[in-house]
Coordinates of C-alpha atoms (C1' of nucleotides) in Angstrom, one line a residue:
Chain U
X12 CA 0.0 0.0 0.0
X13 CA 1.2 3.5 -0.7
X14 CA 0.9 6.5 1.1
X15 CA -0.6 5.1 4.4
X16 CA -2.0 8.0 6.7
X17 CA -4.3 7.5 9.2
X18 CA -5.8 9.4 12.1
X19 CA -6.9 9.5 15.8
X20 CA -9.1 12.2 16.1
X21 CA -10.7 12.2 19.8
X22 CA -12.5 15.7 21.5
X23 CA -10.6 16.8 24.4
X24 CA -13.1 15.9 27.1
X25 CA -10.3 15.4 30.0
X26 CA -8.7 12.1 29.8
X27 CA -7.9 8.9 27.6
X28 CA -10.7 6.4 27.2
X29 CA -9.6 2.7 27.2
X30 CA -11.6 2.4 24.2
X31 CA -10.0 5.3 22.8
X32 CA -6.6 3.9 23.3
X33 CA -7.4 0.8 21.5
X34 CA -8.8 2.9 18.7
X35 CA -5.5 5.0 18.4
X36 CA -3.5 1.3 19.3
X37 CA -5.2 0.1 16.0
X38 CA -4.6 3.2 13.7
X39 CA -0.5 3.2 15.3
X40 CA 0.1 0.0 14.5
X41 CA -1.9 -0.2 11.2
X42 CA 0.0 2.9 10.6
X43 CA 3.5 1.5 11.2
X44 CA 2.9 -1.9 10.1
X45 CA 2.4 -0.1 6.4
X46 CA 5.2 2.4 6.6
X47 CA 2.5 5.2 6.9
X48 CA 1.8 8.1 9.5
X49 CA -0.1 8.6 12.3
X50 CA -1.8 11.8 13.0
X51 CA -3.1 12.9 15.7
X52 CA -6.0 15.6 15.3
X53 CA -8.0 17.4 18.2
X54 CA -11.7 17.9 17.3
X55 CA -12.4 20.7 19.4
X56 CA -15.2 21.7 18.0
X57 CA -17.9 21.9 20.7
X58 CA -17.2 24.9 22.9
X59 CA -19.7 23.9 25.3
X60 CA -17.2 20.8 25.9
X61 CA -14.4 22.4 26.4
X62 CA -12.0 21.3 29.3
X63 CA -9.0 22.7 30.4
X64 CA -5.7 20.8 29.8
X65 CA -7.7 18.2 28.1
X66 CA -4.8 18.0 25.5
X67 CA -2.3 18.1 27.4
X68 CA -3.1 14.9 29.5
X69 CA -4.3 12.8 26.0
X70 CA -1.0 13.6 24.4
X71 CA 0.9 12.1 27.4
X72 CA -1.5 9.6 28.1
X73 CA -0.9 8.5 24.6
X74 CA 2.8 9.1 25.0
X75 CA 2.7 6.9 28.3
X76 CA 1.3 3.7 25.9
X77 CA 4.3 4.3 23.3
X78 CA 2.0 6.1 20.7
X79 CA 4.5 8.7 18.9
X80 CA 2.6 10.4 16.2
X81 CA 4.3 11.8 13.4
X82 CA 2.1 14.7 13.1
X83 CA -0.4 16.8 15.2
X84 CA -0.4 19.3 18.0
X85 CA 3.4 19.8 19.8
X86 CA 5.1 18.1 17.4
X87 CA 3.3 20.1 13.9
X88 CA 3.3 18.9 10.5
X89 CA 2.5 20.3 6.8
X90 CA -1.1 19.6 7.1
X91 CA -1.9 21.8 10.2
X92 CA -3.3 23.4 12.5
X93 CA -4.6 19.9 13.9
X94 CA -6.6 21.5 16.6
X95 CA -10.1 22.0 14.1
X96 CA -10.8 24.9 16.4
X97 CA -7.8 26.7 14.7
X98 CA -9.2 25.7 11.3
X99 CA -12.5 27.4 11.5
X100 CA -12.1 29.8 7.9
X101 CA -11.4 26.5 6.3
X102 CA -14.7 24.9 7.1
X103 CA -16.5 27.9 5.9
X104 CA -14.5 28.1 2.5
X105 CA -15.2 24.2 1.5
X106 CA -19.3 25.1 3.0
X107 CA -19.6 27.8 0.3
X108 CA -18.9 25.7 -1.7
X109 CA -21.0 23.2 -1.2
X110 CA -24.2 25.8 -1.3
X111 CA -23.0 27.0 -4.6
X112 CA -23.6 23.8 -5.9
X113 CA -26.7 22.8 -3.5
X114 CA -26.0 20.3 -1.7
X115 CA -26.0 22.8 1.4
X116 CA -28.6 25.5 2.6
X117 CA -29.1 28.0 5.0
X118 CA -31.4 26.9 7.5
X119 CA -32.9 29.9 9.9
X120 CA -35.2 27.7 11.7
X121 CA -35.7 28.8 15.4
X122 CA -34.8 26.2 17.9
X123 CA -39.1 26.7 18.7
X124 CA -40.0 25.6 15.4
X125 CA -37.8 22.4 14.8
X126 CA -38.9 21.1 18.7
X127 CA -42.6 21.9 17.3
X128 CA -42.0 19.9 14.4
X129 CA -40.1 16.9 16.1
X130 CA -43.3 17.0 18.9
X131 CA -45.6 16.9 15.4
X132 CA -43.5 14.3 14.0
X133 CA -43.8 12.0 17.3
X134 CA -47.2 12.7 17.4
X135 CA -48.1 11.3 13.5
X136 CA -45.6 8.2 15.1
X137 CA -43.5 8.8 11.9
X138 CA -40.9 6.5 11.8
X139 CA -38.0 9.3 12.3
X140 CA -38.5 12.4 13.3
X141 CA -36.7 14.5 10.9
X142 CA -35.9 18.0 9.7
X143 CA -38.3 18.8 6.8
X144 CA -36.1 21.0 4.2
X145 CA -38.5 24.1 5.2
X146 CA -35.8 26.4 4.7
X147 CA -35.1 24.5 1.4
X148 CA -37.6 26.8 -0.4
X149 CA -36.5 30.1 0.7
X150 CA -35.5 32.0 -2.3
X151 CA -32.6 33.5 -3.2
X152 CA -33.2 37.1 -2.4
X153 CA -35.1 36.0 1.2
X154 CA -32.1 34.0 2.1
X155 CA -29.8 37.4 1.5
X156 CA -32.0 39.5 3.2
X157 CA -32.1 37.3 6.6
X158 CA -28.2 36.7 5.9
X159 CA -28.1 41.3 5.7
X160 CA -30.8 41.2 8.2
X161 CA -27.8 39.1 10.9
X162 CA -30.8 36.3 11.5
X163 CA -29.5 33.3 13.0
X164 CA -28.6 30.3 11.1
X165 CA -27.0 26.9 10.7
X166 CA -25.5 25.4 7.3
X167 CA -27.3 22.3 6.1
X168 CA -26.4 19.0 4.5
X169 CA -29.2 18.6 2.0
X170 CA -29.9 15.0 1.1
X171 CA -31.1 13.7 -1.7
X172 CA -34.0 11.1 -1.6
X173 CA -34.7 8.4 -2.7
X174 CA -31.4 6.6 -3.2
X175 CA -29.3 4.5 -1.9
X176 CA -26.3 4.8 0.1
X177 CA -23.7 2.2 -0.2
X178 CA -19.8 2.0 1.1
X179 CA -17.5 -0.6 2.1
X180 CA -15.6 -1.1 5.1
X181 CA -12.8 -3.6 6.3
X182 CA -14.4 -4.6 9.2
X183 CA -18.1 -5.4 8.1
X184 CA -18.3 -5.6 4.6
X185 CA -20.6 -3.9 2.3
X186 CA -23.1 -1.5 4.5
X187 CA -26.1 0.3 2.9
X188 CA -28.6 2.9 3.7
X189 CA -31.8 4.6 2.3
X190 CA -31.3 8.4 1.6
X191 CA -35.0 8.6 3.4
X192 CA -33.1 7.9 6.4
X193 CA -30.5 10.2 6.6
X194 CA -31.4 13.8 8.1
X195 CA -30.2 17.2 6.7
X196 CA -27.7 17.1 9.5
X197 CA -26.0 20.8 10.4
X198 CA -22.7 21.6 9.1
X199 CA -21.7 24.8 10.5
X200 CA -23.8 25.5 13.6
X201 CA -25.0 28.4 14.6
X202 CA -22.0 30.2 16.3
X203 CA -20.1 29.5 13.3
X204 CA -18.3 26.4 14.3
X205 CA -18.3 23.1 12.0
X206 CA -19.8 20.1 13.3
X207 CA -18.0 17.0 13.4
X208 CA -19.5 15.5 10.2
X209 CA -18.1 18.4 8.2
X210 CA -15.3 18.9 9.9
X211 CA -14.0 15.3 10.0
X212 CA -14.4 15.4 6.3
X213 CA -12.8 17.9 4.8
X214 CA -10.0 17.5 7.2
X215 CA -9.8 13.7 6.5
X216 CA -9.2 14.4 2.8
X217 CA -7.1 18.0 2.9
X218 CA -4.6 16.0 5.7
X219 CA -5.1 13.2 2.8
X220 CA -6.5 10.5 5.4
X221 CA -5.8 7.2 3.8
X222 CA -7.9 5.1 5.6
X223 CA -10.7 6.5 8.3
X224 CA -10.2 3.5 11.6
X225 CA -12.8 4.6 14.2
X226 CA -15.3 3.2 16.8
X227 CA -19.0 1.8 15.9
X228 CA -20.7 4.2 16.5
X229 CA -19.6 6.3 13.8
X230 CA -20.7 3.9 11.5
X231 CA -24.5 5.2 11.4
X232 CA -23.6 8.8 10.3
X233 CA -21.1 7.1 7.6
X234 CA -23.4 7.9 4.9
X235 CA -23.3 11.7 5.6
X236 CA -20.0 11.5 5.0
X237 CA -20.1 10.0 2.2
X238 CA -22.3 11.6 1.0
X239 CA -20.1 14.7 1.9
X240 CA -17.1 13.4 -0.4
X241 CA -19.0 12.8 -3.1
X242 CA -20.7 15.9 -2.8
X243 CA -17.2 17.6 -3.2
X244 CA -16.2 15.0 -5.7
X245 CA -13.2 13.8 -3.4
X246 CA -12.0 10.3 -3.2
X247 CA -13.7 8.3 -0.1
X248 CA -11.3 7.6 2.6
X249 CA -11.3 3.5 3.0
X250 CA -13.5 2.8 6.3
X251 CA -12.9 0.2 9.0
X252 CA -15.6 0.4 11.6
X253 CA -13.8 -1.4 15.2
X254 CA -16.1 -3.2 17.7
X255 CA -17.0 -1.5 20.9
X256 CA -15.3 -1.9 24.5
X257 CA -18.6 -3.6 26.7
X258 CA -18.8 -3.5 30.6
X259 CA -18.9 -6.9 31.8
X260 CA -22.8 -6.4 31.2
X261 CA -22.1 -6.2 27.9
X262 CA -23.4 -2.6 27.7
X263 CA -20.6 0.2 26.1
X264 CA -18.1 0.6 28.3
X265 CA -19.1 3.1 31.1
X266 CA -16.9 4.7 33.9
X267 CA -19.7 3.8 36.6
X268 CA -18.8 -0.1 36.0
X269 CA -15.1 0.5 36.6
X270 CA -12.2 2.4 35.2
X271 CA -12.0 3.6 32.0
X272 CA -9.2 6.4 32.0
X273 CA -5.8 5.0 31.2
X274 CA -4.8 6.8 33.5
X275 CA -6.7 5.3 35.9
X276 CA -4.7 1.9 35.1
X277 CA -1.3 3.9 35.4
X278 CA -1.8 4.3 39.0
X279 CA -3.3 1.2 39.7
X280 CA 0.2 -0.1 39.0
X281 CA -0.6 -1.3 35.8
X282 CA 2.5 -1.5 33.3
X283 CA 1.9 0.2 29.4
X284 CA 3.3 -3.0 27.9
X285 CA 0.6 -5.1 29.8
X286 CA -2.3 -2.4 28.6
X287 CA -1.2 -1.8 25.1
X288 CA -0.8 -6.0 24.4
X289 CA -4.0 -6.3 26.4
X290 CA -6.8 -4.0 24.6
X291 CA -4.9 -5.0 21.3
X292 CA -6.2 -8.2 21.9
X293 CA -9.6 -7.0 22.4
X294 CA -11.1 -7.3 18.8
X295 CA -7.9 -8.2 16.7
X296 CA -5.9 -11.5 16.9
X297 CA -3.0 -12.7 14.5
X298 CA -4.4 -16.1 14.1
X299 CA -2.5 -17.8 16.1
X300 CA -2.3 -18.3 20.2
X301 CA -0.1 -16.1 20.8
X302 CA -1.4 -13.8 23.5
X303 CA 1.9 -12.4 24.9
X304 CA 3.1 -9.3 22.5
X305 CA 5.5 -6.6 22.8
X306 CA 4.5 -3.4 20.9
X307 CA 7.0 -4.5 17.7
X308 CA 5.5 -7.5 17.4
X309 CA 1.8 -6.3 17.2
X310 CA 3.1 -3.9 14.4
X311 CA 5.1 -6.9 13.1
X312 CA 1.3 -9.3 12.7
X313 CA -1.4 -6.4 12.9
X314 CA -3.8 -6.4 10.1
X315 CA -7.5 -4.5 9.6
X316 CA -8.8 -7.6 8.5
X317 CA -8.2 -9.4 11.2
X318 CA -10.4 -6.8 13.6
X319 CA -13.4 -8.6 14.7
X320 CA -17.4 -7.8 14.3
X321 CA -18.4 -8.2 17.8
X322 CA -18.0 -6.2 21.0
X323 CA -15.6 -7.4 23.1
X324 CA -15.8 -7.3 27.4
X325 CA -13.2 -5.7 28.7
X326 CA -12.0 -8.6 31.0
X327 CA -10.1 -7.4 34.1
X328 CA -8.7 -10.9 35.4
X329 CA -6.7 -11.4 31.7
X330 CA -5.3 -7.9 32.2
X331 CA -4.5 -8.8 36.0
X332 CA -2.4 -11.8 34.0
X333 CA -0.7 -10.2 31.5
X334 CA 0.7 -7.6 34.1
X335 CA 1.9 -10.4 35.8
X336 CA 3.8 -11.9 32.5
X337 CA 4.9 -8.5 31.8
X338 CA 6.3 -7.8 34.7
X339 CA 8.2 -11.5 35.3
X340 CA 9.7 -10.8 31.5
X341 CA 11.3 -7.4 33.2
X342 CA 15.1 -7.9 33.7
X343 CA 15.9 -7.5 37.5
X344 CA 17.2 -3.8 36.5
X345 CA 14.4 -2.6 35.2
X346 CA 12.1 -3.4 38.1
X347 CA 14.6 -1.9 39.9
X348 CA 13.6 1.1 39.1
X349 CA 10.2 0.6 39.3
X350 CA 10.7 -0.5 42.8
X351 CA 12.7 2.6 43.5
X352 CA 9.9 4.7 43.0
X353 CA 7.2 2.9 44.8
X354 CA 9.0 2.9 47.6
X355 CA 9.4 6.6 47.3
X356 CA 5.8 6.4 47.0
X357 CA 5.3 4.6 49.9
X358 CA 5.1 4.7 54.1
X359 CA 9.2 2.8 53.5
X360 CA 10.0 5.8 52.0
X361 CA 12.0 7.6 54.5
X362 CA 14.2 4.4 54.6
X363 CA 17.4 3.6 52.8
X364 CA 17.8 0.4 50.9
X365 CA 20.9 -0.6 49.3
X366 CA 20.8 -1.4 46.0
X367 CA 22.2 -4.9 45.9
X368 CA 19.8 -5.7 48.9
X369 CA 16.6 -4.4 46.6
X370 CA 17.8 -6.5 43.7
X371 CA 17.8 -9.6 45.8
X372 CA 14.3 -9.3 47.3
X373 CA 13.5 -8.5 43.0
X374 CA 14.6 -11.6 42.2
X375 CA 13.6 -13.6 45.1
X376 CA 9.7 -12.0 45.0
X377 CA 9.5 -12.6 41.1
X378 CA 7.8 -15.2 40.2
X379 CA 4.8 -13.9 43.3
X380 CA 3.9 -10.4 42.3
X381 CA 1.8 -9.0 39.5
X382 CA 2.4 -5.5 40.0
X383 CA 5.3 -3.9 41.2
X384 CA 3.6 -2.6 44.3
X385 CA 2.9 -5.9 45.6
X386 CA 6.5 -6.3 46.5
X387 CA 5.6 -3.3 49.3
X388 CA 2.1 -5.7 50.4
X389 CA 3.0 -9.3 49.5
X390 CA 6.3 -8.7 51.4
X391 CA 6.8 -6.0 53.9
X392 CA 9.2 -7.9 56.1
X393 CA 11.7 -6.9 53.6
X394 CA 11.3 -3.3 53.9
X395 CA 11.2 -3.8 57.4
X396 CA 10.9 -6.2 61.0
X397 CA 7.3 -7.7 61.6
X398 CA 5.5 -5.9 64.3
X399 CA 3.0 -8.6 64.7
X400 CA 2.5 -11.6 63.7
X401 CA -0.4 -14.0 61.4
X402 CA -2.3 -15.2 63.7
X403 CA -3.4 -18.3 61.7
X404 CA 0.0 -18.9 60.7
X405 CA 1.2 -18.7 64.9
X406 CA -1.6 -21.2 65.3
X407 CA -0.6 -23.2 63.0
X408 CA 3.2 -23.3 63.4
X409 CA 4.0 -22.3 67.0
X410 CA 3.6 -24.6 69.8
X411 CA 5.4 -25.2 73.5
X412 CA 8.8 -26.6 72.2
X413 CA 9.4 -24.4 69.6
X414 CA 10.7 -21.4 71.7
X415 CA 13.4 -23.7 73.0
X416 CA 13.8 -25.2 69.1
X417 CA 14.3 -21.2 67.5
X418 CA 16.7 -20.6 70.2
X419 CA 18.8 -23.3 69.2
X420 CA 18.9 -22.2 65.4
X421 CA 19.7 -19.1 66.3
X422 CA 22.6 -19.8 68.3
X423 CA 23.7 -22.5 65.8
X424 CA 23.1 -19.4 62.8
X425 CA 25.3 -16.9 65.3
X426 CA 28.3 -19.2 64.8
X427 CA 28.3 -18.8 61.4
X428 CA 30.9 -16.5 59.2
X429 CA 29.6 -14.8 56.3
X430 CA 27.4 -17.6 55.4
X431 CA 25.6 -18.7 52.3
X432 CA 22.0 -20.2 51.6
X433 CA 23.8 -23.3 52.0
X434 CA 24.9 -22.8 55.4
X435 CA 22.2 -21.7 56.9
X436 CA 20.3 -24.9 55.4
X437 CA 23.3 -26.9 57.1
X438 CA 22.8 -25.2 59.8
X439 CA 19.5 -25.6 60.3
X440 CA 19.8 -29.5 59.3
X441 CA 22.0 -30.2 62.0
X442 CA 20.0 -28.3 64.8
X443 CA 17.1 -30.9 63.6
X444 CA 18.8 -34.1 63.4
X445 CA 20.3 -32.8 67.2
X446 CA 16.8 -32.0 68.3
X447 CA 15.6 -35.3 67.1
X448 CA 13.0 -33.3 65.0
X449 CA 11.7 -33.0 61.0
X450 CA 13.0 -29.6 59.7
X451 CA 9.7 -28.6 59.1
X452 CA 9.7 -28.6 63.0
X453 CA 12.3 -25.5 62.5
X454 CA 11.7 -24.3 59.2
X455 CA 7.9 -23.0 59.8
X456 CA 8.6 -21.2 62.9
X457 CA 11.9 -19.6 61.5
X458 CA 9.6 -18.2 58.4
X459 CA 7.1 -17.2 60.6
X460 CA 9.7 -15.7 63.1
X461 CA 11.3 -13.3 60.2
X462 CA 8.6 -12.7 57.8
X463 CA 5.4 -13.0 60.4
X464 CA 3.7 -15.2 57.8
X465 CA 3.5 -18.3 56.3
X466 CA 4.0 -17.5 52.3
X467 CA 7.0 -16.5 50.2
X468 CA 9.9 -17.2 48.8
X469 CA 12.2 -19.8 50.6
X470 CA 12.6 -19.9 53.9
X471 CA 16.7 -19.8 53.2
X472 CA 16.6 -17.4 50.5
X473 CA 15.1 -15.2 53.0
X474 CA 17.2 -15.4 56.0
X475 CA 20.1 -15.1 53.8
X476 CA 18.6 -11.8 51.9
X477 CA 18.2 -10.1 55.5
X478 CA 21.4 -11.3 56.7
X479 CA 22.4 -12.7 59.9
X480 CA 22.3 -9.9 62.2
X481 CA 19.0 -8.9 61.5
X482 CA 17.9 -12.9 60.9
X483 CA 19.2 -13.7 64.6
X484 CA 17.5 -10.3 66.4
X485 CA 13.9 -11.2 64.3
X486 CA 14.0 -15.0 66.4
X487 CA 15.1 -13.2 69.4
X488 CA 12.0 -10.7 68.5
X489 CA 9.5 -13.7 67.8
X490 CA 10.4 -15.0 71.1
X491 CA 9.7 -12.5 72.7
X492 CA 6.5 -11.4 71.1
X493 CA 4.8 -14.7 70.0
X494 CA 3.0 -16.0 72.9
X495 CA 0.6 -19.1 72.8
X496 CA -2.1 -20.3 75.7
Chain O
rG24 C1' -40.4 3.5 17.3
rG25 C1' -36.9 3.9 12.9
rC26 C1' -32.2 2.7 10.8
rG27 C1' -27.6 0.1 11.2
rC28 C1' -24.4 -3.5 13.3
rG29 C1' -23.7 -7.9 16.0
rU30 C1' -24.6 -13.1 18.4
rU31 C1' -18.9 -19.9 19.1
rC32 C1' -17.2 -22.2 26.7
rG33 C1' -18.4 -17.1 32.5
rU34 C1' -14.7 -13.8 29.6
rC35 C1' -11.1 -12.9 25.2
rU36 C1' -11.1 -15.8 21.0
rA37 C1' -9.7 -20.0 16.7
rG38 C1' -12.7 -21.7 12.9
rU39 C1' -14.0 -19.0 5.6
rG40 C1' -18.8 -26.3 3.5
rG41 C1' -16.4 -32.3 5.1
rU42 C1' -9.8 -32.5 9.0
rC43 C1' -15.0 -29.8 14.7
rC44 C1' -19.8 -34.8 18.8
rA45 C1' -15.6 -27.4 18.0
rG46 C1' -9.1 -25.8 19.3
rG47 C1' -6.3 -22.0 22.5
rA48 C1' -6.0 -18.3 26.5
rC49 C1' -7.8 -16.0 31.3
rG50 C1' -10.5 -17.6 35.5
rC51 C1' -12.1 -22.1 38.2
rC52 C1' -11.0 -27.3 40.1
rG53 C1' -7.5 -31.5 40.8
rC54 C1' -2.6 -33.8 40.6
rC55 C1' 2.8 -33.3 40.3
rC56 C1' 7.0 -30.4 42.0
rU57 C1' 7.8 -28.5 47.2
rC58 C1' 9.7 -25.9 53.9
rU59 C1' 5.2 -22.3 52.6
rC60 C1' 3.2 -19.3 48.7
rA61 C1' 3.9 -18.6 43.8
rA62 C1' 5.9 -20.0 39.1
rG63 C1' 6.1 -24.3 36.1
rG64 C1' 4.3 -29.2 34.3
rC65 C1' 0.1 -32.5 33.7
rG66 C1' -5.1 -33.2 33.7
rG67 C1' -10.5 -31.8 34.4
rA68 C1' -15.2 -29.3 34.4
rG69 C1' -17.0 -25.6 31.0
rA70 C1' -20.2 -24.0 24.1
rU71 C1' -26.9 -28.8 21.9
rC72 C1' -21.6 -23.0 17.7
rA73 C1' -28.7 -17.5 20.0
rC74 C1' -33.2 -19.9 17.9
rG75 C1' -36.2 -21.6 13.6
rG76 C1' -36.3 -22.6 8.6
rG77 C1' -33.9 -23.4 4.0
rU78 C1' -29.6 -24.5 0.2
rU79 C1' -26.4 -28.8 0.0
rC80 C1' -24.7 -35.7 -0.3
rG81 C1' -22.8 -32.7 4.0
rA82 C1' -23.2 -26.5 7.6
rC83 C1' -20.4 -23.1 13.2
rC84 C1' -19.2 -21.8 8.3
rC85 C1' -24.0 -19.9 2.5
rC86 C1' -29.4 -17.7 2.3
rC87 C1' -34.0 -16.2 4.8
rG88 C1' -36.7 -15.2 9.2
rU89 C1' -37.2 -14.6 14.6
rA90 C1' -35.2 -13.4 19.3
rC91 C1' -31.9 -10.9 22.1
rG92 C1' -27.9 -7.3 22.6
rC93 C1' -25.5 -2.9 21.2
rG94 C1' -24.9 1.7 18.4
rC95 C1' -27.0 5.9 16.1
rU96 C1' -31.4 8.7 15.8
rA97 C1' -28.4 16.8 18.7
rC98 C1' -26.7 23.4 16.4
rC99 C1' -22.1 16.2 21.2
rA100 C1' -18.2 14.0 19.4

RNA sequence: GGCGCGUUCGUCUAGUGGUCCAGGACGCCGCCCUCUCAAGGCGGAGAUCACGGGUUCGACCCCCGUACGCGCUACCA
């Protein structure tokens, strides 16, 4: 394919949707799969929707995922401005032209009049209410006198009837409509601002939009713009209509069922790598069972044809799993610094860990976390001595002789010289075998005594993390603490 | 209501007329490994392919209808 350029064009309404993300996902790596571009474009055209430093945080949100676009706001481009708001004398040009030729008219319908006709229309149970070309008829002269005269009014599309409206897109095939069911939707409202139907148009084919990737539920007002390029005898864009993001109750996906800012996911801990493979996977799949990707290799297999028809439920438990995989494919290092800074985040914060010791607990706590702030709540004890201790896990693995049984570990453990795993597990064997007793006798009290639960990483691959000193004075804690009836 | 789109295990999905009494993944359950918890390995439960008609020697796959769901139906995008 030549010249691929495709588009994310979302309204600024605060924050990044999931389901926007795996709209601009799809046109990225449809984009760089084909050697094409990515624009980004801000449709800013409702000033009633306006929010402040709405761009801002959907440029870094997309930033955050690993979406680089290689045009749009901050970063420019030869087809700008890409905010539409800055592109308002354009609209109105390519509008003239389309009353010139009439397939646009003034309308100066009062807002009164067109709710009396859509109350008439529901009343006559007409299947859709609709406008009724009133202003259609107004003559040349009387639409130049109310234009003199500063009347209010809104530009037009004006539909044909009668005909048939037929487009293809990638994702569902060939879709048609009836002409009778299209409305003479506005094109340049009343305070001189396109609406998204024109807009999108003309700046689809002036930033020579290749292919037009967008959610469902654009695909109803499709036929105004195509009727819109064929209107202005331009060459339609190539559609591909993607599936919508459901709450688990299969309805669109709503921020009262749950998150739907990425954001949101970026402070719950969730890595970008884990997101971006997850919602790709929502609607598209190579074919194959792969279901762990890095961002290369989704622009490596991605394909439009590939997109599926059906909604798809955004499933937090897979997400929840592919964080985990994510995060366990992380070199030591990287987590590393992850780790740094929840700690910095956190109530450990004011405390110093060396590095070598935090690379150790990394590699120790791998294969048990799925986030990187679970090494802070799965294992506290190594960011700092228990305070108390589980009581299931006292019940379970404390009785009368093991006070006696830890002090004799310990003191066997305070004779050793810098020692290894493998000492401490001699260590420990001998103290059972002196004791008469299975290690298990020793080995669930000493986890309990250091780490004040019963799950983790070995019980040796611990002690030897914390070190002897601070091994030896957690037993002499335990003992001191732990009491049983 | 009208128009449009959709419908395979709870969820994400494979499947493009015979290889499917439907395969994989998440989750769930069990076993193995094991000092615990994970991870990993092995196995299991789980879908009359929404339903009903066609077409065909043969249909999850093609056609029609019904049901249900979703989207749109704004001077919002």
């Amino acid at each position: 394919m030549e010249n691929i350029r495709v588009r994310f064009a979302p309204s600024p309404t605060g924050y990044l949707h999931v389901g926007g993300l795996r709209t601009a996902l799809y046109n990225y790596l449809f984009a760089r799969r084909n050697n094409g571009k990515f624009i980004l474009r801000i449709e800013d055209t409702d000033r009633n929707r306006f929010v402040e430093g709405a761009v801002e945080n959907l440029i870094e949100a997309l930033k955050w995922c690993g979406l680089e676009f290689d045009e749009g706001p901050e970063v420019g481009g030869s087809f700008g401005p890409y905010m539409q708001s800055q592109r308002l004398d354009i609209y109105q040009k390519y509008v003239q032209e389309l009353i010139s030729n009439g397939n646009a008219y003034y309308c100066f319908c009062s807002q009164q009049r067109l709710e009396v006709l859509k109350e008439e229309q529901q009343k006559q149970k007409l299947p859709q209410a609709k406008y009724d070309k009133h202003c259609l008829t107004l003559s040349k002269k009387e639409v130049e006198e109310k234009l003199a005269n500063k009347d209010p009014f809104v530009i037009r599309l004006n539909i044909e009837p009668n005909h048939r409206i037929i487009f293809d897109d990638i994702v569902r095939g060939k879709v048609e409509f009836d002409s009778n069911n299209v409305d003479d939707q506005v094109l340049i409202k009343s305070d001189g601002y396109p609406t998204y139907h024109l807009a999108n148009v003309v700046d689809d084919h002036l930033m020579q939009i290749s292919h037009v990737i967008r959610g469902e539920e654009w695909l109803s007002s499709t036929p105004k713009h195509v009727l819109l390029y064929d209107s202005f005898k331009w060459e339609r864009p190539i559609f591909a209509h993607l599936p919508l993001l459901l709450n688990p109750d299969r309805s669109k996906l709503s921020k009262r069922q749950g998150d739907v800012a990425v954001e949101d996911y970026r402070t719950k801990g969730f890595l970008k790598e884990a997101l971006v493979n997850f919602v790709a996977l929502l609607g598209w799949n190579a074919g194959d069972d792969q279901e762990f990707y890095y961002m290369n290799e989704l622009i490596e297999k991605f394909t439009l044809e590939r997109v599926n028809k059906a909604g798809a439920v955004f499933d937090l438990e897979k997400l929840n799993w592919l964080n985990a995989e994510h995060l366990r494919k992380k070199s030591n290092e990287e987590l590393f610094i992850l780790l740094k800074q929840e700690i910095l985040n956190s109530q450990f914060s004011i405390n110093n860990y060396n590095d070598s010791y935090l690379l150790r607990v990394i590699a120790a706590m791998k294969e048990r976390v799925s986030f990187v702030h679970e090494y802070l709540t799965k294992s506290p004890y190594f960011f700092e001595a228990p305070k108390e201790y589980e009581e299931t896990a006292v019940q379970k693995n404390w009785n009368h002789e093991t006070p006696a049984q830890l002090q004799k570990l310990s003191d066997e453990f305070n004779i050793l010289v810098n020692p290894e795993k493998e000492d401490y597990e001699h260590a420990l064997h001998k103290v059972a075998e002196e004791l008469n007793v299975g290690k298990g006798k020793l080995i669930h009290p000493l986890r309990l005594a250091v780490s004040a639960t019963s799950t983790g990483p070995g019980v040796f691959d611990i002690v030897v993390i914390l070190g002897k000193e601070e091994t030896i004075s957690r037993i002499k804690n335990a003992l001191e603490k732990i009491k049983i009836s």
